[in-house]
Coordinates of C-alpha atoms and ligand atoms in Angstrom, one line a residue:
X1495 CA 23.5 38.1 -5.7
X1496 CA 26.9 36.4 -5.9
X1497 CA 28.2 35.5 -2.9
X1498 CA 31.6 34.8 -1.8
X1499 CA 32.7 30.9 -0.8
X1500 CA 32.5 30.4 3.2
X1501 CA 35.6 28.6 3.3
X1502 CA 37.6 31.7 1.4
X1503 CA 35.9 34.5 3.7
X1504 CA 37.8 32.8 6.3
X1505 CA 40.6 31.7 4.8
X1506 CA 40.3 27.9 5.7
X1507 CA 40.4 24.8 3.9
X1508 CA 37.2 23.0 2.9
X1509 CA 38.3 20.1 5.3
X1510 CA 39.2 22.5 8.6
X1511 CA 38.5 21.3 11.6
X1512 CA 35.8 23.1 13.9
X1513 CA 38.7 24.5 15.9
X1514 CA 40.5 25.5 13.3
X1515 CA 37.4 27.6 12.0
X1516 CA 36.6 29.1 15.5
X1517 CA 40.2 30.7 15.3
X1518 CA 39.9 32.0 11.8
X1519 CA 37.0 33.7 13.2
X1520 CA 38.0 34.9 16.2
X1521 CA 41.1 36.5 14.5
X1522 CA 39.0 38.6 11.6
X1523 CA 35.9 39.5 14.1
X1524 CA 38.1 41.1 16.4
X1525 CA 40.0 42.5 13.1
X1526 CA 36.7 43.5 11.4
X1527 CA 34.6 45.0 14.6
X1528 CA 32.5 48.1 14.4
X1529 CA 34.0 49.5 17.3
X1530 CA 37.6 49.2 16.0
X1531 CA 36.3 50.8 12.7
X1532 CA 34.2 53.6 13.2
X1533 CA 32.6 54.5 10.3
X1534 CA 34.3 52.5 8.0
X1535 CA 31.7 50.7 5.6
X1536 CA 34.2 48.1 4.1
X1537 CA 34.8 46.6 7.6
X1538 CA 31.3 46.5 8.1
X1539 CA 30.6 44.5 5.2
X1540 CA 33.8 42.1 5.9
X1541 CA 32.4 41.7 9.4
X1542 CA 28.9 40.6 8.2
X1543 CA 30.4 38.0 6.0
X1544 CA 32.7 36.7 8.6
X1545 CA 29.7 36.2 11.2
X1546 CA 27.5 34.8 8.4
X1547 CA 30.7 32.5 7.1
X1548 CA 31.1 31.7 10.4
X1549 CA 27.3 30.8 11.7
X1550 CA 27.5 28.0 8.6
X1551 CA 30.6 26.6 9.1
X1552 CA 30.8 26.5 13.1
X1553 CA 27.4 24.1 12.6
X1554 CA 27.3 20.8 11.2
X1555 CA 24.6 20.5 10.0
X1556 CA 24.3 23.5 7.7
X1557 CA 27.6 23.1 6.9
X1558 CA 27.1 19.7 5.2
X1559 CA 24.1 21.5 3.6
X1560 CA 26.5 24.2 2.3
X1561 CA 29.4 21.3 0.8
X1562 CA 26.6 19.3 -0.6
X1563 CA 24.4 22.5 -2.5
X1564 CA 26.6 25.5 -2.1
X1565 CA 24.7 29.1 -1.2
X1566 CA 21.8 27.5 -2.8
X1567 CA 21.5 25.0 -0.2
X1568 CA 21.1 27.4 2.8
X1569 CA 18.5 29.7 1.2
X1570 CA 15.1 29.7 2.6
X1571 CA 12.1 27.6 1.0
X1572 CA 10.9 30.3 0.2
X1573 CA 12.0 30.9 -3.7
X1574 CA 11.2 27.3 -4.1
X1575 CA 15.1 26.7 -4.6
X1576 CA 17.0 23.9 -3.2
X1577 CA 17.1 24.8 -0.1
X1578 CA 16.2 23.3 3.1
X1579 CA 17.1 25.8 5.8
X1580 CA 18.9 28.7 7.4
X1581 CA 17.9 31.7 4.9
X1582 CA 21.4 32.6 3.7
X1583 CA 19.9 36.0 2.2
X1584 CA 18.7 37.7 5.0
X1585 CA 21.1 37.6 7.2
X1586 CA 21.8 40.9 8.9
X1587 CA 24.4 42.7 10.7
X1588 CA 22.6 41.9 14.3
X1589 CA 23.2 38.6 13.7
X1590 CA 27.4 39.3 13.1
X1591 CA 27.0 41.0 16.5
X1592 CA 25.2 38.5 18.2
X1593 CA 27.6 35.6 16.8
X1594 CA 30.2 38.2 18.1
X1595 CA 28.6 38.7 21.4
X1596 CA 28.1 34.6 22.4
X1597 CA 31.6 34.0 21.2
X1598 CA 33.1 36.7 23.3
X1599 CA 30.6 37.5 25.6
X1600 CA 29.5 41.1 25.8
X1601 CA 31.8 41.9 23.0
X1602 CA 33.4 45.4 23.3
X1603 CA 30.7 46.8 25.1
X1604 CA 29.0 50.4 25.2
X1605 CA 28.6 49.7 21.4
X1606 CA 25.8 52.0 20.3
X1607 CA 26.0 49.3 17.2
X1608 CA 24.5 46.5 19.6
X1609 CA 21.7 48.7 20.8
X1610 CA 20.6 49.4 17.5
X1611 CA 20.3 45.4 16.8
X1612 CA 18.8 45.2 20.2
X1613 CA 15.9 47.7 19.3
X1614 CA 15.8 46.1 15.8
X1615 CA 15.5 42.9 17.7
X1616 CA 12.7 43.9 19.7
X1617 CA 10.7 44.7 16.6
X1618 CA 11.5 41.4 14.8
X1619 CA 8.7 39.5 13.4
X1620 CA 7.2 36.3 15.3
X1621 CA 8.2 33.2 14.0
X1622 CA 5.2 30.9 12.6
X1623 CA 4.1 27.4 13.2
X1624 CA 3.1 24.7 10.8
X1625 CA 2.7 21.3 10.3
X1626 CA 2.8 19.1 7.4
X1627 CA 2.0 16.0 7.1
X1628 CA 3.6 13.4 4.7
X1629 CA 3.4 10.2 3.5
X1630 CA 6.2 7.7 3.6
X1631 CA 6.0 7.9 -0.2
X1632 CA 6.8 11.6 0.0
X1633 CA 9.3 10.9 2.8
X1634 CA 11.2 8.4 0.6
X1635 CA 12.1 11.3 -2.1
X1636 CA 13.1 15.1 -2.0
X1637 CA 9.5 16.5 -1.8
X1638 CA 8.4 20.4 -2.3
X1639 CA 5.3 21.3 -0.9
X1640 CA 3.5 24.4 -1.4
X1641 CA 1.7 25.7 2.0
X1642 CA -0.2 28.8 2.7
X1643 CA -0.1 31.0 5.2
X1644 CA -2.0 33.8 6.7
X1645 CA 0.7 36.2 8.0
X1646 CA 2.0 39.3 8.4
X1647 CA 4.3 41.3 5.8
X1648 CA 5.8 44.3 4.9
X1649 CA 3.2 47.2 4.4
X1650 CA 3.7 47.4 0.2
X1651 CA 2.7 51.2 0.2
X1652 CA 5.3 52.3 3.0
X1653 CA 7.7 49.6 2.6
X1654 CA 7.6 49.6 6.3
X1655 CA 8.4 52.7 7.2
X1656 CA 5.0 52.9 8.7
X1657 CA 5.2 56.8 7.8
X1658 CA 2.8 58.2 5.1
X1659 CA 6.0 59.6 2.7
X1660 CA 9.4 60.5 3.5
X1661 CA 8.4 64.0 4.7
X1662 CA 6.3 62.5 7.5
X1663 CA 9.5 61.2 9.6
X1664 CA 11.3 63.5 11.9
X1665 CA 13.5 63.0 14.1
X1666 CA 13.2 62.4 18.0
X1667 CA 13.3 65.4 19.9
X1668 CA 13.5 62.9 23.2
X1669 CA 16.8 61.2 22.2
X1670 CA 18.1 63.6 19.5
X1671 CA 18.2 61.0 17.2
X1672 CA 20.1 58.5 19.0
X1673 CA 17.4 55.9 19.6
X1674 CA 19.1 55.8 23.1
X1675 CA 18.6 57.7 26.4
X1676 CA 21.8 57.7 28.8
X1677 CA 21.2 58.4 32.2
X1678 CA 24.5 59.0 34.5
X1679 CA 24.6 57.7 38.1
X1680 CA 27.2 58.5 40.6
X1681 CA 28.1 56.4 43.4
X1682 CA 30.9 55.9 45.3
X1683 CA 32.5 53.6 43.2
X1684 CA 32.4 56.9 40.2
X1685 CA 30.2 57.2 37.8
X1686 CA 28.0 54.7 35.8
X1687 CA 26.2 55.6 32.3
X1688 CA 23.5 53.8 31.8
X1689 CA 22.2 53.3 28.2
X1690 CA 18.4 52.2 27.3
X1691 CA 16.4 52.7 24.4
X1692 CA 14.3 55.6 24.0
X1693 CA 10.7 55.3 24.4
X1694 CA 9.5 57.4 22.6
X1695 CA 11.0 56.4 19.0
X1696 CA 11.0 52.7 20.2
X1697 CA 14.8 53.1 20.0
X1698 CA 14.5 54.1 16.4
X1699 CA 15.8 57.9 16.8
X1700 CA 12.9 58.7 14.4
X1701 CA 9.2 59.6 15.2
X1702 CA 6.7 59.5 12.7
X1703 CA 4.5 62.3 12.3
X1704 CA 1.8 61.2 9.7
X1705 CA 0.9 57.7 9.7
X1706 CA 0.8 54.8 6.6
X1707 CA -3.1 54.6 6.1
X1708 CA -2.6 51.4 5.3
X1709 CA -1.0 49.7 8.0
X1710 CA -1.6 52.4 10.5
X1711 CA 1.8 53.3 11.0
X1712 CA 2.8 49.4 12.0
X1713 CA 5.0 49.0 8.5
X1714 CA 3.0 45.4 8.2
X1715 CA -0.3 44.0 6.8
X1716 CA -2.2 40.8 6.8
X1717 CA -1.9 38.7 3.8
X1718 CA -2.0 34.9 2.3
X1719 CA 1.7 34.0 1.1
X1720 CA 2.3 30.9 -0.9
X1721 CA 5.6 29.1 0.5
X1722 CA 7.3 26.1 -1.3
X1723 CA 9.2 24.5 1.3
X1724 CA 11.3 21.6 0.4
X1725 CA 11.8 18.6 2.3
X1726 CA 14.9 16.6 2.1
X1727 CA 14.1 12.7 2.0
X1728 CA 14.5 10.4 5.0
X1729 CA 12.6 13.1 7.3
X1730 CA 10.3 11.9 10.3
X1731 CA 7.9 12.7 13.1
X1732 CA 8.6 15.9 14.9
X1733 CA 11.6 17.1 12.8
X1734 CA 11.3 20.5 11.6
X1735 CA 12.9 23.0 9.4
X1736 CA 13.4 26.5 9.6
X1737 CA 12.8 28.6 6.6
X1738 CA 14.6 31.5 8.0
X1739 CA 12.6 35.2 7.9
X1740 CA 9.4 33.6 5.9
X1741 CA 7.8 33.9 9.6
X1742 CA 5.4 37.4 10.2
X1743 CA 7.1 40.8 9.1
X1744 CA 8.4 43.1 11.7
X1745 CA 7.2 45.9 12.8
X1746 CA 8.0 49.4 11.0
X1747 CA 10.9 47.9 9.2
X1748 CA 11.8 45.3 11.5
X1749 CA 13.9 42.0 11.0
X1750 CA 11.1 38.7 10.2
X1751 CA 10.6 36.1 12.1
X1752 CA 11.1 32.3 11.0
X1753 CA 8.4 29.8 9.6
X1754 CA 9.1 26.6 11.7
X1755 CA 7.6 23.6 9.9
X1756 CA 6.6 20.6 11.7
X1757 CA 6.8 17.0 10.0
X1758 CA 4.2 14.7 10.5
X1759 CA 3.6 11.1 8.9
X1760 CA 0.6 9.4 7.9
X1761 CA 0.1 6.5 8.7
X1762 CA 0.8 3.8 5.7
X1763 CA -1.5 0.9 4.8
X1764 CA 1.0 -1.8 4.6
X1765 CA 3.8 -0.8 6.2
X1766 CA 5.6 0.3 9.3
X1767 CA 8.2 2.3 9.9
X1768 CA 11.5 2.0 12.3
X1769 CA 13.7 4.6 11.3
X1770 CA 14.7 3.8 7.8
X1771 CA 13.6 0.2 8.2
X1772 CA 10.1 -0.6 6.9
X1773 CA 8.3 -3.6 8.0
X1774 CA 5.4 -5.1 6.1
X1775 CA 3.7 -8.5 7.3
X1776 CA 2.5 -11.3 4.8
X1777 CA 0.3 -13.9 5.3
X1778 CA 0.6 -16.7 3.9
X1779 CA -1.5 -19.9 3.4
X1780 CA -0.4 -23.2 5.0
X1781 CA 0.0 -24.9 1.4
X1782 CA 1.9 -21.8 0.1
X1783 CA 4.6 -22.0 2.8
X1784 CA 4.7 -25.7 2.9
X1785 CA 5.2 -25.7 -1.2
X1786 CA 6.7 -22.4 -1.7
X1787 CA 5.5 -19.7 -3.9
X1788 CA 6.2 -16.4 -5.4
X1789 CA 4.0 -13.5 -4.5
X1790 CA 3.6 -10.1 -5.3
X1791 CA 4.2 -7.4 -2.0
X1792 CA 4.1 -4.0 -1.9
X1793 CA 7.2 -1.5 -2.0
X1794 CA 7.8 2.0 -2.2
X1795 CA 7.7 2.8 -5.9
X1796 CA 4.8 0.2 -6.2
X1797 CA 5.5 -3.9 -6.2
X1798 CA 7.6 -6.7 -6.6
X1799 CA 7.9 -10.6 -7.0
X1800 CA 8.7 -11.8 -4.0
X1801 CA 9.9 -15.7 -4.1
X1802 CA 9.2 -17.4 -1.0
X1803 CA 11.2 -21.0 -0.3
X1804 CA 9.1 -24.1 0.2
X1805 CA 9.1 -24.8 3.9
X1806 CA 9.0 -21.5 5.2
X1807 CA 8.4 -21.0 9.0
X1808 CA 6.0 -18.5 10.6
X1809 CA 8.0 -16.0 12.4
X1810 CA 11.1 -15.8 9.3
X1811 CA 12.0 -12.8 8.4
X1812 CA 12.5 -12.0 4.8
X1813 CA 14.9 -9.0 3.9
X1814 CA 14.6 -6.9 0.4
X1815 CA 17.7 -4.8 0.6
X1816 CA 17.3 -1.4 0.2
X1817 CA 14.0 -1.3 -0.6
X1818 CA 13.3 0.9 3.1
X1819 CA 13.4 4.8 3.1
X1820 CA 16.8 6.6 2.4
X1821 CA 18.7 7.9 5.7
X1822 CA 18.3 11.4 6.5
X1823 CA 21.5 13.4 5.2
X1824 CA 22.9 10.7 4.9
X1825 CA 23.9 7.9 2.1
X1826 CA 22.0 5.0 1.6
X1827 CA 18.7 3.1 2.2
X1828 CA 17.0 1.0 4.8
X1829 CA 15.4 -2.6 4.1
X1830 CA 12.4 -3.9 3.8
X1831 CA 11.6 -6.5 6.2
X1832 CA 8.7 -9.4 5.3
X1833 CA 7.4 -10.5 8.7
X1834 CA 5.9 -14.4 7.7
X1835 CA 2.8 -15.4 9.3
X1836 CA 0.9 -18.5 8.4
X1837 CA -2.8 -18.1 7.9
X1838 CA -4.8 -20.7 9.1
X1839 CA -8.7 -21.2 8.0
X1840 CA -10.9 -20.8 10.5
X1841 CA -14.1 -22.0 8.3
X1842 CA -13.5 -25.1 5.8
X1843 CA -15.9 -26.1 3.3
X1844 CA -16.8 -30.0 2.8
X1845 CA -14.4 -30.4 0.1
X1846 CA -11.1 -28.3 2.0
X1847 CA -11.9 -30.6 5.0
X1848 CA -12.0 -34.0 3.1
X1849 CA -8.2 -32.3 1.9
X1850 CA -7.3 -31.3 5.0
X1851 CA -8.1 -34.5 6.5
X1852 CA -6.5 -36.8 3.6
X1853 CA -3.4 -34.2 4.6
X1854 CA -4.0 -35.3 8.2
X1855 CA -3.5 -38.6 7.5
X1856 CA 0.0 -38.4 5.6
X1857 CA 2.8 -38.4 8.7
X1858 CA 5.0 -36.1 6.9
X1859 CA 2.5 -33.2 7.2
X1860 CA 2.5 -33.0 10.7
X1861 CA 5.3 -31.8 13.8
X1862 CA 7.0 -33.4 15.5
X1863 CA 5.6 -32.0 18.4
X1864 CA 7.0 -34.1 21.3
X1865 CA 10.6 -33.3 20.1
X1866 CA 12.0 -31.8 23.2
X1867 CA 13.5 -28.5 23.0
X1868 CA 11.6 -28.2 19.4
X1869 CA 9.9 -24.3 20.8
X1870 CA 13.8 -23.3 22.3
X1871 CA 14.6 -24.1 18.4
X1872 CA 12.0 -21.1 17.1
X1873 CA 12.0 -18.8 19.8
X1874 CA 14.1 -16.2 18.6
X1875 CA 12.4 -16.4 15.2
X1876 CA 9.4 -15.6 16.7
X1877 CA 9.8 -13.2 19.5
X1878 CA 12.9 -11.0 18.5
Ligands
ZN2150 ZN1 2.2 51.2 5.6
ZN2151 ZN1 13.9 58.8 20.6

């Protein structure tokens, strides 16, 4: 499926502003509508494309998504492509209308087009829940993960229809048809039509007279899915992403739902995270921070040689630049911060006390202690 560029459908330039985009749309909706083009397929199409062109573009976040990876980028997980979000390849003509409809508010009105998406809307899939947990590994990299879920999808022998074969559909004898009942109510202000769905095709104008022995006339059955949902890096707690219409099927033929998918993290044995910061606290031994020393700590992608300066104070921070997690849609990388404590025996045996006591006795191993204002000096080190 090729698709057209956003940009082009609305006949901006890549670096429009948001108002400049709102008007582009505003002009070709009202151009485009339905109701100003009965019948007329072309418009239909062009008015589709606007909405959708327009639901990117008019959101910041999708539309950096759509600069950085094109069409690809907005395409559901579920193809295992690139994407992260925002199925660009189901979106359907209710949601042109309802774009339409918050931007103008009612739109036109009356629109038997709207009722249709209304019904279609009431038979629209659930959307699903899931979490998955990562670790900061997978969070520092673009990750794909394959899930599984239990959940409902189109009925393969009716296609979800919900009808047994073509034969078995008629149409509604309450409605005619229509999908919609109109009732008319006079008052004294004149006469109101009122417009609601019709029972007894669920708005659908069709009735169906033999059911789908599979699904029992529903249009959806239970199954297991496999669904590769790719995670862009930098992600944390609580964020989600929506792989749009990978939620349950609809019923008879009804629009999906989403899959929502919940990140968790695991917790990590050495570090700790503050947004794309890590932390990670060494210990070392009296003698190594009096005399220096080079030691290995953990990062990421596995270790490094970290040189330590003789006469190192507890409390100093050490900084590995850009060794932290990279910033979600964003550029660049957090550090990772060395915390220095000093470890101090709390058992010695005869011969580390005869050393620590020969130490003792040297006055250039011990503080200063008296010095007044000595703590003000390594307050902040410590504390902040
Ligand atoms: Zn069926
Ligand atoms: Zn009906």
């Amino acid at each position: 499926m090729s698709k057209r560029d956003y940009y082009e459908i609305l006949g901006v330039s890549k670096n429009a502003s948001k108002d400049d985009i709102k008007k582009a749309y505003k002009k070709l909706a009202l151009q485009f509508h339905p109701d100003r083009n009965q019948g007329n397929k072309e418009s239909e199409e062009k008015f589709k494309e606007v909405g959708e062109a327009y639901s990117v573009l008019s959101d910041d976040n999708k539309r950096a998504k759509y600069d950085r990876f094109g069409h690809e980028g907005l395409r559901g997980g579920g193809q295992g492509g690139g994407g992260f979000d925002f199925g660009g390849g189901s979106f359907d003509f209710g949601d042109a209308e309802s774009i339409f409809e918050q931007f103008f508010g009612g739109g036109f009105g009356g629109s038997s087009r709207s009722r249709r998406s209304n019904s279609n809307a009431q038979r629209r899939g659930n959307d699903l829940q899931i979490s998955i947990k990562l670790t900061l590994e997978e969070i520092s990299k673009e990750t794909t993960k394959k899930i599984k879920i239990n959940k409902y999808i189109k009925c393969t022998s009716c296609n979800g229809s919900g009808a047994k074969s073509i034969s078995s559909v008629s149409k509604c004898s309450s409605c005619g048809g229509t999908g919609e009942i109109r009732t008319v109510q006079r008052s004294i202000l004149g006469q109101f039509v009122n417009v609601s769905p019709c029972h007894a095709c669920d708005g659908m104008g069709e009735v169906i007279l033999e059911k789908c022995t599979l699904c029992g006339g529903d249009g959806r059955i239970r199954d297991e899915k496999n669904v590769n949902v790719t995670i862009p890096p930098g992600v944390s707690e609580g964020q989600y992403l929506t792989l749009s219409g990978e939620g349950n099927a609809g019923r008879r033929g009804g629009q999906p739902g989403d899959l929502i998918v919940i990140i968790q993290e695991k917790e990590h044995k050495y570090f700790n995270r503050d947004r794309e910061n890590l932390y990670y606290d060494l210990q070392l031994s009296v003698s190594e921070a009096a005399l220096g020393a080079e030691i290995e700590v953990p990062i990421i992608e596995g270790k490094v040689k970290l040189k330590v300066p003789s006469g190192t104070q507890p409390g100093k921070k050490l900084m590995l630049k850009e060794k932290g997690l990279p910033v979600l849609n964003g550029y660049g990388k957090g550090d990772l911060i060395i915390r220095i404590s000093i470890w101090i025996p709390t058992k010695l045996s005869k011969r580390a006390k005869e050393l620590f006591e020969q130490l003792e006795s040297l006055d250039d191993t011990k503080p200063k202690s008296s010095e007044k204002g000595f703590f003000e000096k390594i307050k902040d080190r410590l504390f902040d």
